[in-house]
Short mmCIF file of C-alpha atoms and ligand atoms in Angstrom, two decimals:
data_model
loop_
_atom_site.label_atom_id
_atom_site.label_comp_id
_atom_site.label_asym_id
_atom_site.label_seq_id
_atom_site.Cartn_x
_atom_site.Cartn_y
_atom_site.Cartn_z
CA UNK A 1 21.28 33.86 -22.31
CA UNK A 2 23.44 32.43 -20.06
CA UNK A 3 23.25 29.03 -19.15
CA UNK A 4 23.88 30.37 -14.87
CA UNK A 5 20.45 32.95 -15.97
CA UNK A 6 18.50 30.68 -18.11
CA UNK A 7 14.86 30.21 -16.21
CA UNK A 8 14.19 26.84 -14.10
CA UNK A 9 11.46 25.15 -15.87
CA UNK A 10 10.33 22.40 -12.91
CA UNK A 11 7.17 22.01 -11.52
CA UNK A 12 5.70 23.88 -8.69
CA UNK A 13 3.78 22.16 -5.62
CA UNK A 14 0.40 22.66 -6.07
CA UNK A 15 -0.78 25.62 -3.41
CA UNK A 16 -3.12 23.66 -1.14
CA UNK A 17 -5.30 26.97 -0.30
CA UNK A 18 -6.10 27.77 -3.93
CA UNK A 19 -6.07 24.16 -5.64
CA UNK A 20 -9.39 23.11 -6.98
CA UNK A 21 -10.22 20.07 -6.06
CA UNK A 22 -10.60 17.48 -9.11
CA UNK A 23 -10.89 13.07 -9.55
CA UNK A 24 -7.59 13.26 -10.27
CA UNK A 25 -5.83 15.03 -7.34
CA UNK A 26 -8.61 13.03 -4.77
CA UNK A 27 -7.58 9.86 -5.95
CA UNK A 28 -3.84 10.53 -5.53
CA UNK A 29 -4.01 11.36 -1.95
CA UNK A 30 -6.45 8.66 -1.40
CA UNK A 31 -3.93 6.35 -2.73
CA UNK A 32 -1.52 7.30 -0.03
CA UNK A 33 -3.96 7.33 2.62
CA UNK A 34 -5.30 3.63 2.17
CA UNK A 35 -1.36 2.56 1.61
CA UNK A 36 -0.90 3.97 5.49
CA UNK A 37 -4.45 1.67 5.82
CA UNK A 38 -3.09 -0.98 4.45
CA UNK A 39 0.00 -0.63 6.61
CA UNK A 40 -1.51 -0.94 9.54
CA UNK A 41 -3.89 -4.13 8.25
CA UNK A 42 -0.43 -5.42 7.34
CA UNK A 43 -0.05 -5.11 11.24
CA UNK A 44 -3.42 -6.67 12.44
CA UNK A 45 -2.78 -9.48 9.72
CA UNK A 46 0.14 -10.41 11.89
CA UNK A 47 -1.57 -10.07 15.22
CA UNK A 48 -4.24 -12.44 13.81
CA UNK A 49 -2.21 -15.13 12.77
CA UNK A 50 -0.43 -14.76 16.43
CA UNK A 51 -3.46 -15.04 18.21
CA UNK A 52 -4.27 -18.23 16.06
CA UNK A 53 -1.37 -19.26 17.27
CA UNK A 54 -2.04 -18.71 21.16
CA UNK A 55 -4.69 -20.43 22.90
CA UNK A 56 -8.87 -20.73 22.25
CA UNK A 57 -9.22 -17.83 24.86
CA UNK A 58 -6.74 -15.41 23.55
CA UNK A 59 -8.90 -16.40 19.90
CA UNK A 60 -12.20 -15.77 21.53
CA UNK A 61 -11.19 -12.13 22.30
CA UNK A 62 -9.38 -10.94 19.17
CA UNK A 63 -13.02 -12.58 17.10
CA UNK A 64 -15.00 -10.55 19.81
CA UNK A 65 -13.14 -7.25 19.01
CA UNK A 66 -13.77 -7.91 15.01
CA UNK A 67 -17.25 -8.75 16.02
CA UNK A 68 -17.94 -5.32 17.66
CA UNK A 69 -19.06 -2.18 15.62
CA UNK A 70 -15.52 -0.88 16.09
CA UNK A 71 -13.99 -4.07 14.38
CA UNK A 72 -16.46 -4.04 11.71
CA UNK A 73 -15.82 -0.42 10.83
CA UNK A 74 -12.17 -1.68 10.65
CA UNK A 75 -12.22 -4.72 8.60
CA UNK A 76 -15.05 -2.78 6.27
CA UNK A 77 -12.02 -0.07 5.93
CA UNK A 78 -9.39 -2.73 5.26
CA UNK A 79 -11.72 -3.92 2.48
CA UNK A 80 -11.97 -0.68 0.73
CA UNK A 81 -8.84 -0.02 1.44
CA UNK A 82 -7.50 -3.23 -0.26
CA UNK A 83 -9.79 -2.85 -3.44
CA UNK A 84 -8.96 0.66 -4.12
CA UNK A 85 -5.45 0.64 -3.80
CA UNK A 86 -5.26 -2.34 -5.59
CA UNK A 87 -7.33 -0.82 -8.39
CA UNK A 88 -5.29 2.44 -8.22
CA UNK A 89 -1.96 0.64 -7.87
CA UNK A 90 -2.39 -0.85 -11.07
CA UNK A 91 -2.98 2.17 -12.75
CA UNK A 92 -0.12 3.45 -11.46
CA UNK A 93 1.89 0.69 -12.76
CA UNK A 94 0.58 1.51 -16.44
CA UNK A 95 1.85 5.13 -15.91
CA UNK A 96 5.10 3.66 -14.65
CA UNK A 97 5.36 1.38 -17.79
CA UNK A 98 4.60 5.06 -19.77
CA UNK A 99 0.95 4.15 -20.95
CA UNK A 100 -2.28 6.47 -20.07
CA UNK A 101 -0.78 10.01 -19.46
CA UNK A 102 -3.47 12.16 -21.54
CA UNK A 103 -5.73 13.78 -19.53
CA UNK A 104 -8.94 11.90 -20.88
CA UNK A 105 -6.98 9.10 -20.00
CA UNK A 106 -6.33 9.93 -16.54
CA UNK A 107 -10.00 10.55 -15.86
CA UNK A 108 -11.47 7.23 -17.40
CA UNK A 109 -9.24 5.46 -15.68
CA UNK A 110 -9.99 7.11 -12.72
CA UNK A 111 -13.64 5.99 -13.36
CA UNK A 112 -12.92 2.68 -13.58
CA UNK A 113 -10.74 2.58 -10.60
CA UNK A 114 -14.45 4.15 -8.66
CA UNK A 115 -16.13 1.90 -10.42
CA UNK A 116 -14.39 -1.00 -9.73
CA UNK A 117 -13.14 -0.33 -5.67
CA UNK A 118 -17.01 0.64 -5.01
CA UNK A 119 -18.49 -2.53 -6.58
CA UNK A 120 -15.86 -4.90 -5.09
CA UNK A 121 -16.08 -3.33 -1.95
CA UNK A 122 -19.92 -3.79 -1.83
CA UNK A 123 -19.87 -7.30 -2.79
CA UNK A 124 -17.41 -8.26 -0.13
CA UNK A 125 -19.55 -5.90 2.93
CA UNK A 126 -22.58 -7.66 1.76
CA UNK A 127 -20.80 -11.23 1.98
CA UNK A 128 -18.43 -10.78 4.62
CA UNK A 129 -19.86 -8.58 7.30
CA UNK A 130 -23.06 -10.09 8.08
CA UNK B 1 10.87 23.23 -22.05
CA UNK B 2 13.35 21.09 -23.39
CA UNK B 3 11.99 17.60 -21.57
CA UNK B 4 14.89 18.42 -18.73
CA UNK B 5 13.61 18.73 -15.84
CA UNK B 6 16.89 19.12 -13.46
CA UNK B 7 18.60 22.60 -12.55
CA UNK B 8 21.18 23.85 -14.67
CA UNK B 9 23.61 22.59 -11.95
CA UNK B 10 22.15 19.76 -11.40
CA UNK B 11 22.84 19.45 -15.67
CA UNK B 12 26.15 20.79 -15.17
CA UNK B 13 27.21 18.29 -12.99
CA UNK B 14 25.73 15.71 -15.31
CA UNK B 15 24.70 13.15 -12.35
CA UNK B 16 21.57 11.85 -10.51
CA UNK B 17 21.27 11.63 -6.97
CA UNK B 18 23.94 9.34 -5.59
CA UNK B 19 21.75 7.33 -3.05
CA UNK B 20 19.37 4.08 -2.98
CA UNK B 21 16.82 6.14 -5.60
CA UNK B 22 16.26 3.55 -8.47
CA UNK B 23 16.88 0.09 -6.04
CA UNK B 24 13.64 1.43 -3.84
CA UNK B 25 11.97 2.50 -6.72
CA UNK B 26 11.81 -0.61 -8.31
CA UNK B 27 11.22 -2.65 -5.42
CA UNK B 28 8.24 -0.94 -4.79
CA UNK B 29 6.56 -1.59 -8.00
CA UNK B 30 8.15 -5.37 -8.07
CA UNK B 31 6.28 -5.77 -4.73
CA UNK B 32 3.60 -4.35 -6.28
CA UNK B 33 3.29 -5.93 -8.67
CA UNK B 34 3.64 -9.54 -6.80
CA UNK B 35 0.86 -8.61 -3.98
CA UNK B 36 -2.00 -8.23 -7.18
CA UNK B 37 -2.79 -11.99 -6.79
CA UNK B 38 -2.18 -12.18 -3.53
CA UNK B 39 -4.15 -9.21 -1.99
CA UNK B 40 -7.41 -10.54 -4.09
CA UNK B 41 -6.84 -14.06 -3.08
CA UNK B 42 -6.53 -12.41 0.93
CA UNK B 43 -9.45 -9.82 0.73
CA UNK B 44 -11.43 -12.90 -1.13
CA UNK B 45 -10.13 -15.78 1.73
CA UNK B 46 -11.00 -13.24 4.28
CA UNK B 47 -15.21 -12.70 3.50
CA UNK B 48 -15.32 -15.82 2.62
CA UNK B 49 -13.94 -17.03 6.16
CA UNK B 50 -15.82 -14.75 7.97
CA UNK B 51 -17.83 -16.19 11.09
CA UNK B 52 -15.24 -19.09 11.14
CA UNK B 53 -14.52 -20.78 14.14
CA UNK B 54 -10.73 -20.92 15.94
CA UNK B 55 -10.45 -24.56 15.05
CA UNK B 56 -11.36 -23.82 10.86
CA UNK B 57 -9.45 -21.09 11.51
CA UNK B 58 -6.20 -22.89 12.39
CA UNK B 59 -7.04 -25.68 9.95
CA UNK B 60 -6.89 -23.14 7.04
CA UNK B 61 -4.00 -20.87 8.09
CA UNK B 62 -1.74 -24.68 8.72
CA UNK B 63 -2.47 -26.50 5.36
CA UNK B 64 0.41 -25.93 2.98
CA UNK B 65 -0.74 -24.00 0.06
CA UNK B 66 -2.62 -21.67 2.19
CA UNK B 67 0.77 -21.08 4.70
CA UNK B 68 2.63 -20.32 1.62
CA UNK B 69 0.62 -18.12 0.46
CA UNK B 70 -0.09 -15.97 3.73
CA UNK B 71 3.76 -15.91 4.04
CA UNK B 72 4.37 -14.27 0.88
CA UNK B 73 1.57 -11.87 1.60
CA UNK B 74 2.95 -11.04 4.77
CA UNK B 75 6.58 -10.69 4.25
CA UNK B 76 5.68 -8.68 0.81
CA UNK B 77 2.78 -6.84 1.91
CA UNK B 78 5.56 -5.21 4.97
CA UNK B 79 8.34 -4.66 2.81
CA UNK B 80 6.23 -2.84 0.25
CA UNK B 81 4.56 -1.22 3.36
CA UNK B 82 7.99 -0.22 4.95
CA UNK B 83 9.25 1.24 1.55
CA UNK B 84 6.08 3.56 0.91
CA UNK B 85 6.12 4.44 4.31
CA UNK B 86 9.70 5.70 3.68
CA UNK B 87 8.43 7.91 0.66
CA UNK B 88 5.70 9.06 2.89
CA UNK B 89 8.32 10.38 5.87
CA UNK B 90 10.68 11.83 3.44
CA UNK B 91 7.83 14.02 1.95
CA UNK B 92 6.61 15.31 5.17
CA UNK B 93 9.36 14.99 7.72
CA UNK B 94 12.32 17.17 6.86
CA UNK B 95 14.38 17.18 9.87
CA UNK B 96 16.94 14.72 9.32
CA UNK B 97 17.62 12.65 12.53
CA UNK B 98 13.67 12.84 13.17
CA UNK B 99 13.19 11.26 9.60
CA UNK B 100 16.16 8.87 10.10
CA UNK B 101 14.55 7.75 13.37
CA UNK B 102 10.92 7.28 11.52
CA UNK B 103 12.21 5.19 8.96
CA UNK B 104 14.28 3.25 10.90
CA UNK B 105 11.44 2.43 13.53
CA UNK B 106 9.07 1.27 10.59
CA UNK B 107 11.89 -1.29 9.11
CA UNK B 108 12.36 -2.66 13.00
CA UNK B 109 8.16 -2.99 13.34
CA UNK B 110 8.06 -4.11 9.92
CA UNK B 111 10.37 -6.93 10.41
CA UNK B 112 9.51 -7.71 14.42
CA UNK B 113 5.23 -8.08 13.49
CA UNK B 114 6.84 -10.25 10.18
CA UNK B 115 8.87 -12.26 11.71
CA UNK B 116 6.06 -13.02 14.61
CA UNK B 117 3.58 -13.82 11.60
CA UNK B 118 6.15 -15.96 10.06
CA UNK B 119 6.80 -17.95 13.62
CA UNK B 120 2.78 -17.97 14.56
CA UNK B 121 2.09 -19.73 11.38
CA UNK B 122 4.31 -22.28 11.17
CA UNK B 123 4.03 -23.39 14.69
CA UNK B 124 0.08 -23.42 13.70
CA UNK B 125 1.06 -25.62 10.69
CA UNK B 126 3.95 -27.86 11.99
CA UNK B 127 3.21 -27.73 15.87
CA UNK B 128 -0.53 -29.09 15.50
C1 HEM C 201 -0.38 -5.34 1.91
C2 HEM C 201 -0.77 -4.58 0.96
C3 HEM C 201 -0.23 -3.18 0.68
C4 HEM C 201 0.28 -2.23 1.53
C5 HEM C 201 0.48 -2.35 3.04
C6 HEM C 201 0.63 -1.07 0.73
C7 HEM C 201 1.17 0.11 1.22
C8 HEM C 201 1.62 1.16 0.45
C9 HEM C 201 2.14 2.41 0.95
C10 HEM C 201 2.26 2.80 2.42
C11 HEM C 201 2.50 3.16 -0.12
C12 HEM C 201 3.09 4.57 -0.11
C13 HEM C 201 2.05 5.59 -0.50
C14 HEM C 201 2.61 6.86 -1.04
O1 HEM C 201 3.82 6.98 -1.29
O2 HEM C 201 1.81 7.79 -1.24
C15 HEM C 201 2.24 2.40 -1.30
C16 HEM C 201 2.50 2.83 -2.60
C17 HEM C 201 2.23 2.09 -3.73
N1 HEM C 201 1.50 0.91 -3.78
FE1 HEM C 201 0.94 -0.20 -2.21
N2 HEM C 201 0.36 -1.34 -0.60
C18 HEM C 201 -0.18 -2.62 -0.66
C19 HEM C 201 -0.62 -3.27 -1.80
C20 HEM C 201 -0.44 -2.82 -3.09
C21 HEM C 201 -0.92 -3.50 -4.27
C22 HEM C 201 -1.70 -4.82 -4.30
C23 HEM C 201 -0.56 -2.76 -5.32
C24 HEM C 201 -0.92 -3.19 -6.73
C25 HEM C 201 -0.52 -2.70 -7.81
C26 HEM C 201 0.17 -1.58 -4.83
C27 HEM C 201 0.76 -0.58 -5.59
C28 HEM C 201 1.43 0.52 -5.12
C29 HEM C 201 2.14 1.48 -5.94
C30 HEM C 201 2.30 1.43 -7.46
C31 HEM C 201 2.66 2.46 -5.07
C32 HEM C 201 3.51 3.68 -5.44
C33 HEM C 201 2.63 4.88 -5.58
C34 HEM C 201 3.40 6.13 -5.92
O3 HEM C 201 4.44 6.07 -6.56
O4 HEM C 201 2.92 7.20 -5.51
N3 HEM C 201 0.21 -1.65 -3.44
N4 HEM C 201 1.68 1.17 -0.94
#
């Protein structure tokens, strides 16, 4: 065969419609979806430290907004957010470095990564949002 | 499969892509790799300053260690933030001035709400 008709052996995108859902695919887009979190925390971070820097008022309502359900719901999110992608981040850094690639291996780490974001994530609601 | 996965052009022609690939690939996962210790010691700082008052609140953010520190979490935390926010656009935006414009607008936020962090907390530290 020539080399113009030999067959393109890449990968396909996975068809949304008829793609089961697995751990494996969940925790991928989750990944990207707390990094957009964790984008916008990156954001608040920097409107904190700028209304630290402003006066007593200006500090009174910025606490008063992370007081209210709304602001907990949001700091609760950057928390999970944090943990997981921190978790998962790592993991992806042992792919990167070529380690963990069978599928078993994929899964229990995926575990752990659960495992792990969940129980960090409860410790720190249960210490930090009171 | 041979292991190859590029087009028999792409083969024939025996290069990679010619743009900023490999740079923004590894300074994502450098970035990444720095914001481990300092995304636990934030996320831990944070509950454990929770319910604290403007004046501890200033008092932490302006004692050395703890202004080095949020610098470096800041200023890495965006640029990591800016460059997976560029992988993001180019998946989903395919238009080309529309993802030029995206990108461009997240490196000017990225580097405007830095730069304000960056200002706030050393006037915090050094202004008293
Ligand atoms: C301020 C904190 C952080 C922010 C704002 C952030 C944001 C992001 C964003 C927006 C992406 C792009 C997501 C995508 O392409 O799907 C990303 C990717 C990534 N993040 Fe983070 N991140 C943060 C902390 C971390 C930490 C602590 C790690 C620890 C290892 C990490 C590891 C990674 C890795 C490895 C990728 C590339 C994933 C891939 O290739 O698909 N990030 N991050």
């Amino acid at each position: 065969m020539s080399v113009a008709n030999r067959p393109v052996h890449r990968p396909l995108s996975p068809h949304l419609q008829v793609y089961r859902r697995q751990l494996t695919s969940v925790l991928s887009i989750l990944h990207r979806a707390t990094g957009i979190a964790l984008a916008a925390g990156a954001l608040y971070l920097a409107i904190w430290v700028v209304c630290a820097a402003s006066s007593p008022a200006t500090y009174a309502g910025f606490q008063s907004f992370n007081t209210s359900i709304l602001g907990r719901l949001f700091l609760g999110g950057w928390l999970f957010s944090a943990f997981y992608h921190l978790s998962n981040g790592i993991r992806h850094l042992f792919w990167d470095a070529g380690y963990g690639f069978e599928l078993k291996d994929a899964y229990r780490s995926g575990w752990i990564v659960v495992g792990v974001s969940a129980v960090a994530t409860l410790a720190s609601w249960i210490v930090g949002l009171r | 499969m041979n292991g190859d996965l590029r087009s028999p052009l792409a083969r024939a022609r025996g290069l990679g892509s010619a743009k900023q690939g490999l740079h923004h690939w590894w300074a994502q996962r450098i970035t990444a790799l720095a914001l481990i210790p300092l995304v636990v010691w934030f996320a831990v700082s944070l509950v454990l300053m929770s319910g604290a008052d403007y004046g501890a609140v200033r008092a932490w953010i302006g004692s050395p260690v703890v202004m080095v520190l949020l610098i470096l979490t800041i200023a890495v935390g965006l640029h990591h933030a800016q460059l997976g926010l560029q992988v993001v656009i180019e998946d989903y935006v395919h238009a080309d001035g529309a993802k030029l414009a995206l990108i461009v607008l997240c490196r000017f936020i990225a580097v405007l709400f830095g730069l304000a962090a960056i200002v706030a907390i050393l006037s915090i530290g050094f202004g008293g």
